[in-house]
mmCIF file of C-alpha atoms in Angstrom:
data_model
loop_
_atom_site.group_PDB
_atom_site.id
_atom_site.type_symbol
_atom_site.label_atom_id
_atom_site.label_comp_id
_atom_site.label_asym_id
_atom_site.label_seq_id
_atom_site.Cartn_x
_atom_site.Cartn_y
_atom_site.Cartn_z
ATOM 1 C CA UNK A 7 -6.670 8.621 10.473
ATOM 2 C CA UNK A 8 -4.049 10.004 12.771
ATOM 3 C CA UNK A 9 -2.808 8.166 15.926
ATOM 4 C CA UNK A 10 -4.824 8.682 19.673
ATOM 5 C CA UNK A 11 -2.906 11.075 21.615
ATOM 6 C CA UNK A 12 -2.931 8.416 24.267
ATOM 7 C CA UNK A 13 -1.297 5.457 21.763
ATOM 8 C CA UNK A 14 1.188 7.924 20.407
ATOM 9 C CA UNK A 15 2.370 8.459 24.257
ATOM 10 C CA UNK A 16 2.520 4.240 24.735
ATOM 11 C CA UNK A 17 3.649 3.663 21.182
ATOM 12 C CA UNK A 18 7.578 2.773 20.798
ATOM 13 C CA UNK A 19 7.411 3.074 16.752
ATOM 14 C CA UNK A 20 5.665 6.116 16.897
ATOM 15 C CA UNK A 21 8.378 8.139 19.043
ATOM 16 C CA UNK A 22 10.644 6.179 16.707
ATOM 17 C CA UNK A 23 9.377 7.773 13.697
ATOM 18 C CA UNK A 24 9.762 10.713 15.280
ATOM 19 C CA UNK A 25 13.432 10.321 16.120
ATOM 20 C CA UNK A 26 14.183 8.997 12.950
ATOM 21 C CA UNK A 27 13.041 11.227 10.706
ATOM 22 C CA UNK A 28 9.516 9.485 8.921
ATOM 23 C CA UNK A 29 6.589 10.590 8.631
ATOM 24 C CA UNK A 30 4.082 7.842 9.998
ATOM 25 C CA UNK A 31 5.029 4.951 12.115
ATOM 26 C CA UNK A 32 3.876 2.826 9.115
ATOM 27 C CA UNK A 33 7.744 3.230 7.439
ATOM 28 C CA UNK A 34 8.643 0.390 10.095
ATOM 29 C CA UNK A 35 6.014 -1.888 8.572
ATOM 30 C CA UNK A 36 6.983 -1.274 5.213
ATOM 31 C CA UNK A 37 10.682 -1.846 6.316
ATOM 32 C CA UNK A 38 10.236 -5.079 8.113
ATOM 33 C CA UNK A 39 8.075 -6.704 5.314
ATOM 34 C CA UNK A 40 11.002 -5.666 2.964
ATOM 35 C CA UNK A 41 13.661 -6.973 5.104
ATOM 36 C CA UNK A 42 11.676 -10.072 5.669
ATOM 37 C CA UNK A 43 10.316 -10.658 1.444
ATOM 38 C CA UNK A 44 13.056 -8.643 -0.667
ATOM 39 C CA UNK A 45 9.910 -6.576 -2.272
ATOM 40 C CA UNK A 46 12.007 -3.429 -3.635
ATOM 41 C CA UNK A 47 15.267 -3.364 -4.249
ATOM 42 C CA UNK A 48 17.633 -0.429 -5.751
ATOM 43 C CA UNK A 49 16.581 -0.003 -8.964
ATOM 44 C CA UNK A 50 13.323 -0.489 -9.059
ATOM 45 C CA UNK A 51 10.398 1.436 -9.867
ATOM 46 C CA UNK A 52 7.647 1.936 -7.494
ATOM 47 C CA UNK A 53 4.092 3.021 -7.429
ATOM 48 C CA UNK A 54 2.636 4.256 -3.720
ATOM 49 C CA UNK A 55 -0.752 4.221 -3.581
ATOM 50 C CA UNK A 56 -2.841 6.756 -1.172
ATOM 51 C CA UNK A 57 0.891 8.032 0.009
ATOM 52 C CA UNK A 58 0.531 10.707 1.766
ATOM 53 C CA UNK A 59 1.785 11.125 4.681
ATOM 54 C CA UNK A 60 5.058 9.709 2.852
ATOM 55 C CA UNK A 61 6.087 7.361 5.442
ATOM 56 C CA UNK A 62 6.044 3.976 2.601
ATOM 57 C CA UNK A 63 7.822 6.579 -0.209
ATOM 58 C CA UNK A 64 10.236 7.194 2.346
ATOM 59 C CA UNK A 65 11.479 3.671 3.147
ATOM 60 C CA UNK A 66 11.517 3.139 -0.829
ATOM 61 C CA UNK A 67 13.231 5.792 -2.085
ATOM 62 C CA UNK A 68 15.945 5.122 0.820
ATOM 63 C CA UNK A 69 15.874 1.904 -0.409
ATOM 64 C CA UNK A 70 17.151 2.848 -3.700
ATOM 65 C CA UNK A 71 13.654 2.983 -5.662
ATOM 66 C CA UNK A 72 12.141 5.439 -7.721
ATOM 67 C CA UNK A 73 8.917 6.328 -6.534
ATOM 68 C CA UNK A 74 5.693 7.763 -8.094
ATOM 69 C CA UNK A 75 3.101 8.499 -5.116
ATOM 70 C CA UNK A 76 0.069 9.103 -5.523
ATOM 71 C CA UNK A 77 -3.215 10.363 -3.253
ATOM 72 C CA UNK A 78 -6.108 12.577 -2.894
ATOM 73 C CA UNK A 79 -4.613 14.345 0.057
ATOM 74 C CA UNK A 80 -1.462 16.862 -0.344
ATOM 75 C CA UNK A 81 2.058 15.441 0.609
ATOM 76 C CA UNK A 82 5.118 17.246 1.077
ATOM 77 C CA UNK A 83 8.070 16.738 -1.237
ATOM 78 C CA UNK A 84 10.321 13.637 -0.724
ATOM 79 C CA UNK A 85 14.004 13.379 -2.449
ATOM 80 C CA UNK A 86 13.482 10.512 -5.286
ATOM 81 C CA UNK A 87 9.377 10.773 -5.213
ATOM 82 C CA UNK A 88 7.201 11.875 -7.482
ATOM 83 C CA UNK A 89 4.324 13.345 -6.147
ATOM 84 C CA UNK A 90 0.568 13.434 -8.108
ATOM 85 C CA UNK A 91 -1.974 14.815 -6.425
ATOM 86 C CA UNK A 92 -5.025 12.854 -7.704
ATOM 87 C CA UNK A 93 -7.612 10.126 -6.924
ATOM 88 C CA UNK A 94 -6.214 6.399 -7.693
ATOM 89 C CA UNK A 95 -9.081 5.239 -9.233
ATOM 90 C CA UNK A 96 -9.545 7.689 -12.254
ATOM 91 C CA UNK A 97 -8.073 7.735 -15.513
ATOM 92 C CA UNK A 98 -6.892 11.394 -15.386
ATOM 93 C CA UNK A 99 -4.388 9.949 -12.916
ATOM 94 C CA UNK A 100 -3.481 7.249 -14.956
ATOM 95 C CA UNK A 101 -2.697 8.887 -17.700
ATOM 96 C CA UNK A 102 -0.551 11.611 -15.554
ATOM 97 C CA UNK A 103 1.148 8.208 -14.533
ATOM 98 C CA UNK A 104 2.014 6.977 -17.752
ATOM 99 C CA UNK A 105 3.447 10.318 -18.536
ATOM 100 C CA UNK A 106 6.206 8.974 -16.084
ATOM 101 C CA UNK A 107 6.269 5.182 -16.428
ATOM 102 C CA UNK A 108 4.253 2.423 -17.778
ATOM 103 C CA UNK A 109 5.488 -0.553 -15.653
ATOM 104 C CA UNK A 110 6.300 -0.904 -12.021
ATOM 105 C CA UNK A 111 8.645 -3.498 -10.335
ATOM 106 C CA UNK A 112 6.202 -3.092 -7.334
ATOM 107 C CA UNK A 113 2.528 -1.854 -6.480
ATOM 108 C CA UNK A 114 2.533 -1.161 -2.606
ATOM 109 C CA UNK A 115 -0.873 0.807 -0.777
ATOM 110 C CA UNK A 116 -1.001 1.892 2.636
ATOM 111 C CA UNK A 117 -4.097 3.282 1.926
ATOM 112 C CA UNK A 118 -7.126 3.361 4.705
ATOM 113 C CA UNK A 119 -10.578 4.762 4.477
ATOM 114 C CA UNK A 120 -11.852 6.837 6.826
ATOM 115 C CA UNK A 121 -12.689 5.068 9.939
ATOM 116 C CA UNK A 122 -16.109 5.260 11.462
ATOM 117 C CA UNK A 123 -16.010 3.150 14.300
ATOM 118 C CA UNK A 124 -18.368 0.833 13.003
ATOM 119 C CA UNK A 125 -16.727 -2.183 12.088
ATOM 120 C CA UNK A 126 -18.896 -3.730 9.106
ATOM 121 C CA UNK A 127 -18.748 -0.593 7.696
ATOM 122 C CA UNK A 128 -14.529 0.144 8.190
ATOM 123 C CA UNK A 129 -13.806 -3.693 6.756
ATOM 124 C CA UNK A 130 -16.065 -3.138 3.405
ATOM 125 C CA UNK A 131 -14.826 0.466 2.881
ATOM 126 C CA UNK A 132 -11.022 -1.325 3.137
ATOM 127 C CA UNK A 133 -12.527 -3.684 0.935
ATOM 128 C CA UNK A 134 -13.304 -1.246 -2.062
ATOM 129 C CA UNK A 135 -10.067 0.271 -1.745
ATOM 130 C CA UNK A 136 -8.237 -3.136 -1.725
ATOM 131 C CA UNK A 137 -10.093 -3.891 -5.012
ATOM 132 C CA UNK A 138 -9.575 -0.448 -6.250
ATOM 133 C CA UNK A 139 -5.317 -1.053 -5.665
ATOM 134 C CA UNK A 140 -5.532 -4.534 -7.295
ATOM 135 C CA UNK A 141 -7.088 -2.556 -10.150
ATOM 136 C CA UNK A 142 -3.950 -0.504 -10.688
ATOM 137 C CA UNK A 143 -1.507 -3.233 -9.998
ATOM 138 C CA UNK A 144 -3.349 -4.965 -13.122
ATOM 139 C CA UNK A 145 -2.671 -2.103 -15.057
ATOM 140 C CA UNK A 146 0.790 -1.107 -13.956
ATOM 141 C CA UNK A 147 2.932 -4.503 -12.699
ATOM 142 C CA UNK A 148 5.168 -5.650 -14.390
ATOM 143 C CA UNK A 149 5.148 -9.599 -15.304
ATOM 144 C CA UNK A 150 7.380 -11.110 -12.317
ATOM 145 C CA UNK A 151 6.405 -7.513 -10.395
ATOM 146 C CA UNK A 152 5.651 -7.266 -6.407
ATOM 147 C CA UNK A 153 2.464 -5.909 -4.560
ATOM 148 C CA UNK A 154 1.737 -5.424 -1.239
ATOM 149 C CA UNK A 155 -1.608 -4.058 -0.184
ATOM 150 C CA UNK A 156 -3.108 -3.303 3.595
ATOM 151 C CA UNK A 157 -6.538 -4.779 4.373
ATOM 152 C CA UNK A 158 -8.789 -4.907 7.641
ATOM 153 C CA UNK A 159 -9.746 -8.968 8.103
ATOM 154 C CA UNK A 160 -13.238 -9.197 7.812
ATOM 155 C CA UNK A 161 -15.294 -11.935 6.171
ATOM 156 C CA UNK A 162 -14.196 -10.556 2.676
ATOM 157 C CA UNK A 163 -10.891 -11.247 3.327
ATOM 158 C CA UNK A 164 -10.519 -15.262 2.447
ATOM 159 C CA UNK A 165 -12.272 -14.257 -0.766
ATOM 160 C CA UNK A 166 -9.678 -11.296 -1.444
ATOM 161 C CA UNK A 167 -7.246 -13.395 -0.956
ATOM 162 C CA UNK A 168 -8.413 -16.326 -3.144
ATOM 163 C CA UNK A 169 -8.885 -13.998 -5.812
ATOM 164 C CA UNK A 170 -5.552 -12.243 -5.491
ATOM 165 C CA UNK A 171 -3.470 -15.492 -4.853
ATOM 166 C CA UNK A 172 -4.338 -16.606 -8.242
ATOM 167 C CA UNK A 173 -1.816 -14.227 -9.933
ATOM 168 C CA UNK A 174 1.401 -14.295 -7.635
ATOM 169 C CA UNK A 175 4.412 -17.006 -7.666
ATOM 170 C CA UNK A 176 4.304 -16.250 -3.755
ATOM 171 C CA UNK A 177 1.579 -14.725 -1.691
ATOM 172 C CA UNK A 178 0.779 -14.715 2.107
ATOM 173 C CA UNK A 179 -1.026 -12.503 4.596
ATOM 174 C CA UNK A 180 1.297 -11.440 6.865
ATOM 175 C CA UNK A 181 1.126 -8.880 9.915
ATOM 176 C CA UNK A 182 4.421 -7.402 10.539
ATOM 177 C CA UNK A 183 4.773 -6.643 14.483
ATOM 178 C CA UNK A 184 4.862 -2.566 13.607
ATOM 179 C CA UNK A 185 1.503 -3.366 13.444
ATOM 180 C CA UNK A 186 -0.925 -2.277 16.413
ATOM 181 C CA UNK A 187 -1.781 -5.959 18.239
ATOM 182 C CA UNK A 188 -5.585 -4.684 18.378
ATOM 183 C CA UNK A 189 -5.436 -3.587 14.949
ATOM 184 C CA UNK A 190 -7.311 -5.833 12.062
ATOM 185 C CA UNK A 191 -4.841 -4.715 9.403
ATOM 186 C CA UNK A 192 -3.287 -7.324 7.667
ATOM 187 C CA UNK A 193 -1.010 -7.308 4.385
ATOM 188 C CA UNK A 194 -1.249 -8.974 1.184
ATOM 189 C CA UNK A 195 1.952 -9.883 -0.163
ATOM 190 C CA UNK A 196 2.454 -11.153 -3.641
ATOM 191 C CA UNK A 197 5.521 -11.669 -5.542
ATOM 192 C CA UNK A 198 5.898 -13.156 -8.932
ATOM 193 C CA UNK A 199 3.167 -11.339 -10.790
ATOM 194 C CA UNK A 200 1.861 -13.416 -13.549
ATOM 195 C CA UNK A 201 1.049 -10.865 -16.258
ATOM 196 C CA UNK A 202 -2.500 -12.540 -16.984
ATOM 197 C CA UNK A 203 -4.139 -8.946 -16.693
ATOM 198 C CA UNK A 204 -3.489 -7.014 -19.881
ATOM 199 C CA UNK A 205 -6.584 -3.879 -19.928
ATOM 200 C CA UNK A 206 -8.422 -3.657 -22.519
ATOM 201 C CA UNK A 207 -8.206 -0.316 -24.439
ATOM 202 C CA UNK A 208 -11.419 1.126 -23.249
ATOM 203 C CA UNK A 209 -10.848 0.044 -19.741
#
């Protein structure tokens, strides 16, 4: 969902974004979490999930990453990104994935559903695509790999986090301050993946 006209006009990263060259205020979250964690480092391989505008394949690919990004909507082309036009959760995009890479140092999704306004609604929508990243970071992390995934708080959340906690060496919610202060985004961040989730061959 783009920014209010209004916020954009009272909204320091947002004019930043624009000086700086990124496409969504959202590259300063991705770049404070990463100073703050060490998530991606150069080297690495990375797989963006619901990408587009590009502002989180940005901020890895200057970071020395190679990126694979991946959502429903178009994106324009981004020096050291990949770009696959697809939907996340089907295997036609997996496979057009493994054409490129099998394993990822780090899973990262920026992705948000479309926002209705209602706020049961907005948190269990965030909630299926939270599930739906966790998925592919099952399917693509590397043991030891990194994922970071955005979710609105809600009363799924402790139970998302429970469940996700289980297979990280670290993990914390965190809300870096690029974040909106009324906004109920917060991030999962796990380190350390533990490799317990190997698909099964019809999955």
């Amino acid at each position: 969902m783009k920014p209010r006209r209004v916020e954009d006009r009272q909204d320091h990263y947002y004019w930043r974004a624009k000086k700086e060259g990124y496409r969504s205020r959202a590259a300063y979250k991705l770049k404070q979490m990463n100073a703050k964690f060490g998530l991606i480092k150069p080297g690495y391989w990375v797989l963006d999930l619901g990408a587009s505008p590009g502002g989180w394949s940005q901020v890895a690919a200057e970071l020395g990453a190679s990126v694979i990004a991946i959502d429903l909507s178009p994106m324009k082309d981004i020096e050291g990104v990949t770009f696959i036009q697809g939907d996340m959760t089907s295997e036609e995009t997996w496979e057009k994935i493994r054409e490129i890479r099998d394993r990822f140092d780090v899973v990262i999704s920026d992705a948000s559903p479309k926002i209705t306004g209602h706020w049961d609604i907005d948190h269990y929508r965030s909630v299926e695509l939270v599930e739906a990243a966790f998925s592919i970071a099952r399917r693509f992390l590397k043991p030891g790999g990194n994922f970071v995934v955005k979710m609105f708080q809600g009363e799924e959340t402790p139970k998302l986090y429970a469940e996700f906690k289980k297979h990280f060496r670290f993990k914390k919610l965190h809300s870096p301050p690029a974040s909106r202060k009324r906004s109920s985004e917060i991030y999962f961040i796990g380190k350390g993946f533990g490799g317990k989730f190997k698909p099964k061959k019809d999955e």
